[in-house]
Coordinates of C-alpha atoms (C1' of nucleotides) in Angstrom, one line a residue:
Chain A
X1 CA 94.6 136.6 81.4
X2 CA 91.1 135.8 82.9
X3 CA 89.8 134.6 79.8
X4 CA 86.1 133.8 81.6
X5 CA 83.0 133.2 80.0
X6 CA 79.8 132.5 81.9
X7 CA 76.9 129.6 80.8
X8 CA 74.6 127.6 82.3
X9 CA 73.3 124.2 82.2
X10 CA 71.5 122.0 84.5
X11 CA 73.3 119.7 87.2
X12 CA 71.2 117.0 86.3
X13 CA 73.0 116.7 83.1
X14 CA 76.5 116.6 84.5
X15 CA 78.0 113.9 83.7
X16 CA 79.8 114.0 87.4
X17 CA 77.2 113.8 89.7
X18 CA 77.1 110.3 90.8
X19 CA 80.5 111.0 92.0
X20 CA 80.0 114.2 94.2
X21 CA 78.2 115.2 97.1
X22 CA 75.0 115.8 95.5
X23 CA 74.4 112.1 94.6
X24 CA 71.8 111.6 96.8
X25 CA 69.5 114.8 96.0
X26 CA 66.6 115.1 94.1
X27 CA 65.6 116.6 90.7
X28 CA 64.0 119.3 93.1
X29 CA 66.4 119.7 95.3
X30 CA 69.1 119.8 92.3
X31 CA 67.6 122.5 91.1
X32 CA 67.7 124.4 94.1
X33 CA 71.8 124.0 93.6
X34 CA 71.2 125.5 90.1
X35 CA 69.4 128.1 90.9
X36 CA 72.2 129.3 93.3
X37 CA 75.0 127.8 91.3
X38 CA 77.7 129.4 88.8
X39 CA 79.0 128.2 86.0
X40 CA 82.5 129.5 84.6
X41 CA 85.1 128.5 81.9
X42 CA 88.6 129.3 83.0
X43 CA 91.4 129.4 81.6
X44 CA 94.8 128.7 83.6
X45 CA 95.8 131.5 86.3
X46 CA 92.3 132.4 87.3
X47 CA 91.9 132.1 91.2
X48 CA 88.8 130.9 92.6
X49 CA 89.5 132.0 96.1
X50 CA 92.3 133.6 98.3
X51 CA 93.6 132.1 101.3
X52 CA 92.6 134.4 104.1
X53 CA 88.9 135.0 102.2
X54 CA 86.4 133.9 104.3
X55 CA 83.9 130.9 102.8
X56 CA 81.3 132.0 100.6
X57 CA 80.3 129.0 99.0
X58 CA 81.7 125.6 97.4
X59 CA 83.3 125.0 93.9
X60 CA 82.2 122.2 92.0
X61 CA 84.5 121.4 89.2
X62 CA 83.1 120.1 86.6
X63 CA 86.0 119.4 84.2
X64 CA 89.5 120.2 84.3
X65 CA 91.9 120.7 87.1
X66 CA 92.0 123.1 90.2
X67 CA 95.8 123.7 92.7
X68 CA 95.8 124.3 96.3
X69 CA 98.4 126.8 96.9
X70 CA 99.5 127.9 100.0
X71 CA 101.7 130.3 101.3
X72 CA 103.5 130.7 104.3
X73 CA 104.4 133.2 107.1
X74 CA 107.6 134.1 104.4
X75 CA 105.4 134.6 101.9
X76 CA 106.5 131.3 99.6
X77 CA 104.0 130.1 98.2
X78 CA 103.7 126.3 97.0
X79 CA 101.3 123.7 95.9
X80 CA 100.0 121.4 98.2
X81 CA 97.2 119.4 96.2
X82 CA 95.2 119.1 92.8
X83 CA 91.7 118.6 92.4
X84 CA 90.4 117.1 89.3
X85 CA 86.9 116.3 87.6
X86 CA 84.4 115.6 90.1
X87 CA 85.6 116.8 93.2
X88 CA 84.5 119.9 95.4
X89 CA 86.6 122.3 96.7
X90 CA 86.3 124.5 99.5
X91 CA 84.0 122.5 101.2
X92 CA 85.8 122.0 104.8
X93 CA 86.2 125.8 104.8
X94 CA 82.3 127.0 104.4
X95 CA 81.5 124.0 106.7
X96 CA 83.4 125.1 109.5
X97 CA 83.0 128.5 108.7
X98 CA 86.4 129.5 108.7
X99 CA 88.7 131.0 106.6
X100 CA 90.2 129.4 103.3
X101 CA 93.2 127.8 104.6
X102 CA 94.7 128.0 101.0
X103 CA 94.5 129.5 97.6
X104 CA 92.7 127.3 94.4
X105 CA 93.7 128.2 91.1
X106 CA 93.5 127.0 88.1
X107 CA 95.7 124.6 86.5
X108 CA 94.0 124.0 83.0
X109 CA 91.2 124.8 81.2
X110 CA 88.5 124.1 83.5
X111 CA 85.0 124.5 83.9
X112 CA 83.6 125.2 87.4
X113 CA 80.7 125.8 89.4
X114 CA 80.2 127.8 92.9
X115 CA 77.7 127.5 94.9
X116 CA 76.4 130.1 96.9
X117 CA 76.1 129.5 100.8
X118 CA 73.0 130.3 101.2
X119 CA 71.5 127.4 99.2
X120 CA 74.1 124.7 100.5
X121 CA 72.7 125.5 104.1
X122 CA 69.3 124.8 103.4
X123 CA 69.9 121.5 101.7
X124 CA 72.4 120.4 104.6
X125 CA 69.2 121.0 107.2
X126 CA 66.5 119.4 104.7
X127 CA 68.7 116.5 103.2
X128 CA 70.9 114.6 106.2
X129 CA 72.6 112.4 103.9
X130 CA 74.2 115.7 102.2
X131 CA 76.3 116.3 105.7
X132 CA 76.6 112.3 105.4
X133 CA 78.7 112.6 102.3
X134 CA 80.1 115.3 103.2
X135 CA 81.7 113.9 106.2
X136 CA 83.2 110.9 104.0
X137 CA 85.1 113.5 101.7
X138 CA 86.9 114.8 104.4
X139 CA 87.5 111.5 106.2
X140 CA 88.6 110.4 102.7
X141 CA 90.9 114.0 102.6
X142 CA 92.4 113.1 105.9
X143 CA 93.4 109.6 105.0
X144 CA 95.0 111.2 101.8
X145 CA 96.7 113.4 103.8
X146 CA 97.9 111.0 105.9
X147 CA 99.4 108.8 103.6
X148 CA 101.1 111.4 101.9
X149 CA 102.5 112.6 105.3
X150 CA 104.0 109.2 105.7
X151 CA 104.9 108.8 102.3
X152 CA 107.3 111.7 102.8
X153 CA 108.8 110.7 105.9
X154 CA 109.9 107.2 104.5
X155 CA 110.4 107.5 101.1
X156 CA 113.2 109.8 99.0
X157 CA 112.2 112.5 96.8
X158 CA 112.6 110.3 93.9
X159 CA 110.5 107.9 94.5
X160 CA 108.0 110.2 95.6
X161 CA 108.1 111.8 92.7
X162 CA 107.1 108.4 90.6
X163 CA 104.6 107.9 92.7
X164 CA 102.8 111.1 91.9
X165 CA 103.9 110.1 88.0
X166 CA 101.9 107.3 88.4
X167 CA 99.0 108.9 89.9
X168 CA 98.8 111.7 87.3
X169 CA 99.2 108.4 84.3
X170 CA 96.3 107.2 86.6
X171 CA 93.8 110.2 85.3
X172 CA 95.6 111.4 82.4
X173 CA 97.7 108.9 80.8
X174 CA 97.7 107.2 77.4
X175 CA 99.3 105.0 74.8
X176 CA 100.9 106.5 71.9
X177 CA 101.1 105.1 68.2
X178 CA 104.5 103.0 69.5
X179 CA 102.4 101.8 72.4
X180 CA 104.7 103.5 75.0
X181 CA 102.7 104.8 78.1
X182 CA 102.5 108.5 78.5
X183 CA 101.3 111.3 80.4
X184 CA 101.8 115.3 80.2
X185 CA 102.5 116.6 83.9
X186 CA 99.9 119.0 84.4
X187 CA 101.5 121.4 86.3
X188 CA 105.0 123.5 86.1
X189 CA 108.5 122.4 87.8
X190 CA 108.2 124.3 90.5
X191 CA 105.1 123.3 91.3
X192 CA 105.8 120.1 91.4
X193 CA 108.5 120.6 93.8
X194 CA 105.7 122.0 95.9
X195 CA 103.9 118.8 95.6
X196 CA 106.8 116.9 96.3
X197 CA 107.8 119.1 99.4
X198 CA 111.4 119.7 97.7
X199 CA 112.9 122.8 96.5
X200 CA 113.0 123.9 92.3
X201 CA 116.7 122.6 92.4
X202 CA 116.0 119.5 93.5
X203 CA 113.3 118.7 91.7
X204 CA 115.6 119.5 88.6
X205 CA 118.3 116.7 90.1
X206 CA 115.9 114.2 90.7
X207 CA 114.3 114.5 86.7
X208 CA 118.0 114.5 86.0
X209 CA 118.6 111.1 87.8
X210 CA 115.6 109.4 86.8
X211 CA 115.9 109.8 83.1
X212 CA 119.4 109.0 83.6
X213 CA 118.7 105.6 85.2
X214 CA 116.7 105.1 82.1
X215 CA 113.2 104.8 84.3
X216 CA 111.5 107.6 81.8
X217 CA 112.0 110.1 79.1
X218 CA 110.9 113.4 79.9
X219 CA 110.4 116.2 77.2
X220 CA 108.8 119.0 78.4
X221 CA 105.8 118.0 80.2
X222 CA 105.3 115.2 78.4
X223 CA 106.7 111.7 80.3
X224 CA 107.7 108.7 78.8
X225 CA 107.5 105.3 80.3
X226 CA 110.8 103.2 79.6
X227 CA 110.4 100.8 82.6
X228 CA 107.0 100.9 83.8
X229 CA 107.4 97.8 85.9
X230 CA 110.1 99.4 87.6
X231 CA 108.8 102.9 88.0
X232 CA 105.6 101.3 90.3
X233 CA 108.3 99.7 92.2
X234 CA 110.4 102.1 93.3
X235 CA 106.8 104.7 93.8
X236 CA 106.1 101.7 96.0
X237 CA 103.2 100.4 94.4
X238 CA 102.4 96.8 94.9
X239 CA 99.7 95.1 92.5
Chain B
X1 CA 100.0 94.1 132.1
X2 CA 96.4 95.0 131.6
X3 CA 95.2 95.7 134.8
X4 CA 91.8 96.8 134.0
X5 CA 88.6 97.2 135.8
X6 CA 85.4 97.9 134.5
X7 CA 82.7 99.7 136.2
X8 CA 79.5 102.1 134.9
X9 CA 78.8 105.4 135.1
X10 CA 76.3 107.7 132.9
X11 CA 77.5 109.6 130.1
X12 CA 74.7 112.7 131.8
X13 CA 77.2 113.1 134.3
X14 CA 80.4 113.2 132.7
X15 CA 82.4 116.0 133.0
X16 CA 83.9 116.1 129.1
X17 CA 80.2 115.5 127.7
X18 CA 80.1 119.2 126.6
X19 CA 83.4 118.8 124.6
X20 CA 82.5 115.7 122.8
X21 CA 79.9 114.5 119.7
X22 CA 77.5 113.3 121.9
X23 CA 76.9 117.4 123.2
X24 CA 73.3 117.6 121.4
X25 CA 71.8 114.7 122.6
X26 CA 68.8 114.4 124.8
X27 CA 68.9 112.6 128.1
X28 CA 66.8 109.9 126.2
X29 CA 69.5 109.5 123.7
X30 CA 72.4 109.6 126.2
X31 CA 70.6 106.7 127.9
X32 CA 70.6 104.7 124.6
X33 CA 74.7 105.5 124.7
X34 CA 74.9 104.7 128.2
X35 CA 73.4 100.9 126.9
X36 CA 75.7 99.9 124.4
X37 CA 78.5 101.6 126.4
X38 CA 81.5 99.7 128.3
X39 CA 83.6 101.9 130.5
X40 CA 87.3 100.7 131.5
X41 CA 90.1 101.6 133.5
X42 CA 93.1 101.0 132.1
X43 CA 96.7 101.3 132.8
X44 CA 99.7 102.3 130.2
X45 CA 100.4 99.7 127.6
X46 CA 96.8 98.5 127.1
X47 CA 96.0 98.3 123.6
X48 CA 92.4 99.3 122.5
X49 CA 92.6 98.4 119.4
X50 CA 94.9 97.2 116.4
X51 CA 95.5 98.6 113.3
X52 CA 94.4 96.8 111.0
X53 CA 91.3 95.5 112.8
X54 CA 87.6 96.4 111.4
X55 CA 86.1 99.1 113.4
X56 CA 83.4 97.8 116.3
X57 CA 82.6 101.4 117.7
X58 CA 84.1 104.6 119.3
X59 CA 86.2 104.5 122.1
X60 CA 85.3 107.9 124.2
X61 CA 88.3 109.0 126.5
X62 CA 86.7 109.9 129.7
X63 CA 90.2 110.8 131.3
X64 CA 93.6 110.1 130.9
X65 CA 95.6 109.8 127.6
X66 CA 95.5 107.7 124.6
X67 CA 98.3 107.4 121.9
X68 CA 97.9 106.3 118.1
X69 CA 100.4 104.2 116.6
X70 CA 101.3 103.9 113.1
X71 CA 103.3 100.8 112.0
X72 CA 104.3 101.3 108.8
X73 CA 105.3 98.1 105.5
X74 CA 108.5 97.5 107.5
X75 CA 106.9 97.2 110.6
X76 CA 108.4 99.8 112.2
X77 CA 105.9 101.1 114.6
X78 CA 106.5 104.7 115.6
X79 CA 103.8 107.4 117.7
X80 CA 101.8 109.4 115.2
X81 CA 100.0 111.4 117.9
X82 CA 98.1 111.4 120.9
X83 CA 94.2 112.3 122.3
X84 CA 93.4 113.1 125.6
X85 CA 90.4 114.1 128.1
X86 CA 87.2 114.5 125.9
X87 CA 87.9 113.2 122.8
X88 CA 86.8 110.5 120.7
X89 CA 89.2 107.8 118.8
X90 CA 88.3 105.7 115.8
X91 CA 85.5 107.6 114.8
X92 CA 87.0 107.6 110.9
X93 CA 87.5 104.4 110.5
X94 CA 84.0 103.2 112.3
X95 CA 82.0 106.0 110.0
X96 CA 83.7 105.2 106.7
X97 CA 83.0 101.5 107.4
X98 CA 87.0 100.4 106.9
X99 CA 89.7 99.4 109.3
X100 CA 91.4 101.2 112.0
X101 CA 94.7 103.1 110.1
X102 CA 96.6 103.0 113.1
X103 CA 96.3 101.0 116.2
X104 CA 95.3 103.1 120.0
X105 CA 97.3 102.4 123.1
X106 CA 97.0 103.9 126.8
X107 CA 99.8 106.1 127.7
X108 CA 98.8 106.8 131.4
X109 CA 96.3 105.7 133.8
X110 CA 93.0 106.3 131.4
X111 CA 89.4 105.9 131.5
X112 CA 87.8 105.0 128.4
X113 CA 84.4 104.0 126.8
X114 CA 83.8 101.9 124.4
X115 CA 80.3 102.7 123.1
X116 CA 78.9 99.6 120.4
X117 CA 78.4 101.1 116.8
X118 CA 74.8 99.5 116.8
X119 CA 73.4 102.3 119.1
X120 CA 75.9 105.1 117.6
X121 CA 74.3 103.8 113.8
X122 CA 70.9 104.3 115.3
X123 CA 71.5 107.5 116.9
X124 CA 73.4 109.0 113.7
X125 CA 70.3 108.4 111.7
X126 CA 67.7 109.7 114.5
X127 CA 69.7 112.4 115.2
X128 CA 71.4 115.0 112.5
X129 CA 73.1 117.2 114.7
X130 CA 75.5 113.9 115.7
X131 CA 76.5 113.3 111.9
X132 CA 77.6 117.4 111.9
X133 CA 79.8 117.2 115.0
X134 CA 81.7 114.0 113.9
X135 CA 81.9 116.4 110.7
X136 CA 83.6 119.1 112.5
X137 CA 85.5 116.8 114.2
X138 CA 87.2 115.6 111.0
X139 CA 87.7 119.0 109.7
X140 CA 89.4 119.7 112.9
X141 CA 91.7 116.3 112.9
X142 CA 92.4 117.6 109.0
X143 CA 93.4 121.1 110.0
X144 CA 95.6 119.8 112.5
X145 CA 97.2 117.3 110.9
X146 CA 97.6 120.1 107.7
X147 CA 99.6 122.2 110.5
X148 CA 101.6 119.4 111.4
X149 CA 102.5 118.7 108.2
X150 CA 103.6 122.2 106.9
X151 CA 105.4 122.2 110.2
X152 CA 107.6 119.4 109.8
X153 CA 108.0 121.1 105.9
X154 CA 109.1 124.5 107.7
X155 CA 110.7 123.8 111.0
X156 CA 113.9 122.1 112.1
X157 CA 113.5 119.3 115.1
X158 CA 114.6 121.9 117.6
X159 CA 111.7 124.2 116.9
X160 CA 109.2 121.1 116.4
X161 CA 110.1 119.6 119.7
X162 CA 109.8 122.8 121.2
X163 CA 106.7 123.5 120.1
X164 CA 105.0 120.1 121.4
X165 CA 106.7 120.9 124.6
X166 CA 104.2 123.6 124.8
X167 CA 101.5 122.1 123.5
X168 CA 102.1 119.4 126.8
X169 CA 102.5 122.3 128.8
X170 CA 99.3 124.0 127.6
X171 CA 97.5 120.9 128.6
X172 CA 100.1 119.5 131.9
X173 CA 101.8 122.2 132.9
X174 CA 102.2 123.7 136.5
X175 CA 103.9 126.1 138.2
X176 CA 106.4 124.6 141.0
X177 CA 107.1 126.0 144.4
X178 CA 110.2 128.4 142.7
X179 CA 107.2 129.6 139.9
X180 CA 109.2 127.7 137.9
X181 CA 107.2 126.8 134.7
X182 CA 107.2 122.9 134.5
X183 CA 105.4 120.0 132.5
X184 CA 105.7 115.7 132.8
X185 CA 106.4 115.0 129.3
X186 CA 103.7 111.8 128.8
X187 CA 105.7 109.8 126.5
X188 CA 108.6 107.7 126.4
X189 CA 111.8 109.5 124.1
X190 CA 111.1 107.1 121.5
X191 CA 107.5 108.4 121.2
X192 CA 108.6 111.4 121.5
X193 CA 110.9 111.0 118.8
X194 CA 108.0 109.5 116.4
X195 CA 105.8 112.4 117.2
X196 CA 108.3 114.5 115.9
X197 CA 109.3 111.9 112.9
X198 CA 112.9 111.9 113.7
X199 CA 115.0 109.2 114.6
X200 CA 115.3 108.0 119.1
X201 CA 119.2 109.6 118.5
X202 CA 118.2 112.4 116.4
X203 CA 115.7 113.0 119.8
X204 CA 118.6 112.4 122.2
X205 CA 120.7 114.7 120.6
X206 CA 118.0 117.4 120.5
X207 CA 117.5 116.8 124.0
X208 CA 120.6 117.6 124.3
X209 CA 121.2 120.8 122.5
X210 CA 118.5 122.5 124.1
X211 CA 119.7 121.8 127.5
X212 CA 123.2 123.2 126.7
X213 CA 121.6 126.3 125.2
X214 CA 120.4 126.8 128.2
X215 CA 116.8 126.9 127.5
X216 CA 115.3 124.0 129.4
X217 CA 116.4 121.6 132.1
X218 CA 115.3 118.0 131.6
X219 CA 115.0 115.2 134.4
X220 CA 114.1 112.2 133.0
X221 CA 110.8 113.2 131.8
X222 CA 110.3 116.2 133.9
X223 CA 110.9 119.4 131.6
X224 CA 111.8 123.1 133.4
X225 CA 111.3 126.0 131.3
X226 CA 114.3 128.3 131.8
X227 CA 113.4 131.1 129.3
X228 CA 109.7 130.3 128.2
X229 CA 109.8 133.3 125.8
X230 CA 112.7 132.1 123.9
X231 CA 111.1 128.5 124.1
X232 CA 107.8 129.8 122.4
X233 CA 109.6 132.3 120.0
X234 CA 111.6 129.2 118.4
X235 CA 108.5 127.4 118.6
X236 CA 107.0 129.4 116.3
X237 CA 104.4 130.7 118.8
X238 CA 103.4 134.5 118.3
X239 CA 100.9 135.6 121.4
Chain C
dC1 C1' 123.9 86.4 137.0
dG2 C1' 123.0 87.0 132.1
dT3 C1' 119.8 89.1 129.0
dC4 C1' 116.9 92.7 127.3
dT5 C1' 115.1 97.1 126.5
dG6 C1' 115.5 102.2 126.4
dG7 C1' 118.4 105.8 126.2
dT8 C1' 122.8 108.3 125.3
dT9 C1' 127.0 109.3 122.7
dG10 C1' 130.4 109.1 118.9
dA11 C1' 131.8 108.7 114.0
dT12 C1' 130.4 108.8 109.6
dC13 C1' 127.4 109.3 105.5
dT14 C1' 124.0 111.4 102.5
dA15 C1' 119.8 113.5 100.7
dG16 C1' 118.5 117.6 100.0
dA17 C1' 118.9 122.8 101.0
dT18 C1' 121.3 126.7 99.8
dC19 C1' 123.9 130.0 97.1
dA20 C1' 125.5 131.3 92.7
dA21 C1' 125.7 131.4 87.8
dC22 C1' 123.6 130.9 83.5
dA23 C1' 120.5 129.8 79.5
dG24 C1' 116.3 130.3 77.0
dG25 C1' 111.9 132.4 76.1
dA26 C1' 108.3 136.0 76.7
dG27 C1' 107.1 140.4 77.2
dT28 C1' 107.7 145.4 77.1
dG29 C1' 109.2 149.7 75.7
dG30 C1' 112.2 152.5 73.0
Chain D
dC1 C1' 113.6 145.9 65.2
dC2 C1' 116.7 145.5 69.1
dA3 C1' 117.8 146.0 74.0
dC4 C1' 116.0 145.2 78.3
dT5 C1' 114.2 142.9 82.1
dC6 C1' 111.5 139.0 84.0
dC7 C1' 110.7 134.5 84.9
dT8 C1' 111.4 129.5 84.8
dG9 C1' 114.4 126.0 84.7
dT10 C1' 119.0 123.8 84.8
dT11 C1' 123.6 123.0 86.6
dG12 C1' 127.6 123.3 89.7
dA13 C1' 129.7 123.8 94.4
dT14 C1' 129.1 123.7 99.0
dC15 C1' 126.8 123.0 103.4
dT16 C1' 124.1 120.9 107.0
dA17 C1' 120.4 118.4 109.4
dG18 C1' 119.4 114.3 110.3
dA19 C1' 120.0 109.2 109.3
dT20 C1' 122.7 105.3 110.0
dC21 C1' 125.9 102.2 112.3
dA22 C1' 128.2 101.0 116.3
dA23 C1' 129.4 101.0 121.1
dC24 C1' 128.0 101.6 125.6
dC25 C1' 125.4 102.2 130.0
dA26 C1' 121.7 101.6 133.4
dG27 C1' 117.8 99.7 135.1
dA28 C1' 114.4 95.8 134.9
dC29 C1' 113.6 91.2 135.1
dG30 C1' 113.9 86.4 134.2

DNA sequence: CGTCTGGTTGATCTAGATCAACAGGAGTGG
DNA sequence: CCACTCCTGTTGATCTAGATCAACCAGACG
């Protein structure tokens, strides 16, 4: 199941880095990342790190697509978030040297770096704008956070639920030969239930009632756009 | 309405200084703060700033209470949570450079400084420990608001309104002559309901249904805890 | 004295949870 | 190969927490 294979390659090279953290270091510094850093090819199911583990380091993904899980005090477990290309994860844990407060698997095939401690806590002393950048990702988190958290107090399930169709056609979507929009759902049903805060069944009703209203086709995992126009108005988004 | 008085103090002898950011500075530094710093006495209803508005600084609450109000597309403006004694408000929006998310308004009799971002921009480059704590800070507001989130997921109103009940009484509780176990709820019902994200009638009713079960006695916004360990076993509060 | 605002109550409605049944793979083991 | 059990997803029936709509009350305030 944990089909893994190791490699390496140099993070000056990745084609990511202007849009992480480590912008702002230098080719020495960079290499102090690599020589601390490890690189892994994962295939779907692998778990980076278990809620409850305490921090060891910071994963770096470098292409693909990471879940959040986490699991309550009754033991269900459900997905809170996905991280995609580009983005760290883990980073709030190690930096306030706490537990994980959730699980991260892996969603699809993915390639990922960790970082060992050791070498993030000597840049963070040598290199202030490091702590600088991180502080804007988890300013940026919360704000995500929030607006989710109000998102599901004022909108219904359903439109919540074409709002995150929109966001995934946002990263992963594409025109087919006939020109209609598209985008595969990266993640199971009851996953995105979990994303959506509802339960399997309802998540079932609400695919039910959108493709009955004619708003998209759904096969699969792969979504069809019918109404596009009226799919970003009812996720509620303007422009 | 805004029956404010200013006045000056310095931020060496404040009592909260050891709770806040500004902890690692020097007295040099603290004098810098103390410069660029407006302290203000100010009565409920004063607004210190507007959502919306660009972000001038940090507003430091010296003592007293301070709510945040969300107001969402419809304008429906509802209590999203509060800060008191020793804790700084606006700091995201000032350090990511964009407006405040939500606007801050005194709930009781508060002091509060208002410290000028030129001289917190000067002291966040000078000094690197400053960046780190604003850091933690965020993690901390994230965790928080991660808690709240998977709490309004998990628990009926009951339990949430039982559990803010004791976080008030963790912070303004007292024991009255009887030994009853008491607290002054600092919010208005409809706050109250918006802290919870319920509806005013949905809080009324609540109200209600506790009282009749017998587990607290409410006078007007005076709250006696009749059987505290059934209060913090719904509440979802082991210890 | 009327008006307004905040809070309570009643009646009703509904989105979504819950419980139960079932259908299609995907293994797994004989 | 079939029989068996899982596991995910779909559907139906029912239940319920909380929203919504409407009426009302009390204190504040012009």
């Amino acid at each position: 199941m944990t089909n893994d294979e190791c490699q390496h390659s140099s993070c000056l090279n990745c084609p990511s880095r202007h849009s992480t953290e480590w912008r702002d270091l230098n080719a020495q510094e960079l290499e102090a990342i690599d020589g601390a850093k490890l690189t892994r090819r994962s295939s779907p199911g692998t778990i980076l790190f278990h809620q409850g583990d305490e921090a060891g380091g910071i994963y770096c993904i470098q292409s693909g697509l990471v879940g959040l899980r986490h699991i309550d005090e009754h033991g269900n477990s459900s997905l809170v978030k996905t991280c995609s290309t580009g983005t760290t994860v883990g980073y709030q844990a190690f930096l306030s040297k706490t537990a994980y407060s959730n699980s991260a698997e892996i969603l699809i095939d993915s390639e990922v770096c960790f970082i060992h401690s050791s070498a993030i806590s000597r840049l963070l002393v040598e290199n202030p704008k490091l702590g600088e950048r991180f502080l804007q990702h988890s300013i940026s988190d919360f704000n995500e956070l929030e607006s989710s958290y109000t998102r599901n107090q004022s909108m219904d399930a359903k439109s919540r639920f074409l709002h995150i169709l929109m966001v995934f056609y946002r990263q992963y979507g594409f025109a087919d030969n006939d020109g209609c929009p598209r985008v595969d759902i990266p993640v199971t049903r009851g996953d995105l239930a979990g994303l959506l805060g509802i339960q399997p069944e309802s998540m079932s009703r609400t695919l039910r009632k959108v493709q009955d209203e004619g708003l998209v086709a759904v096969n699969d995992r792969r979504v069809t756009f019918l109404r596009m126009d009226d799919v970003m108005n009812e996720a509620g988004i303007a422009e």
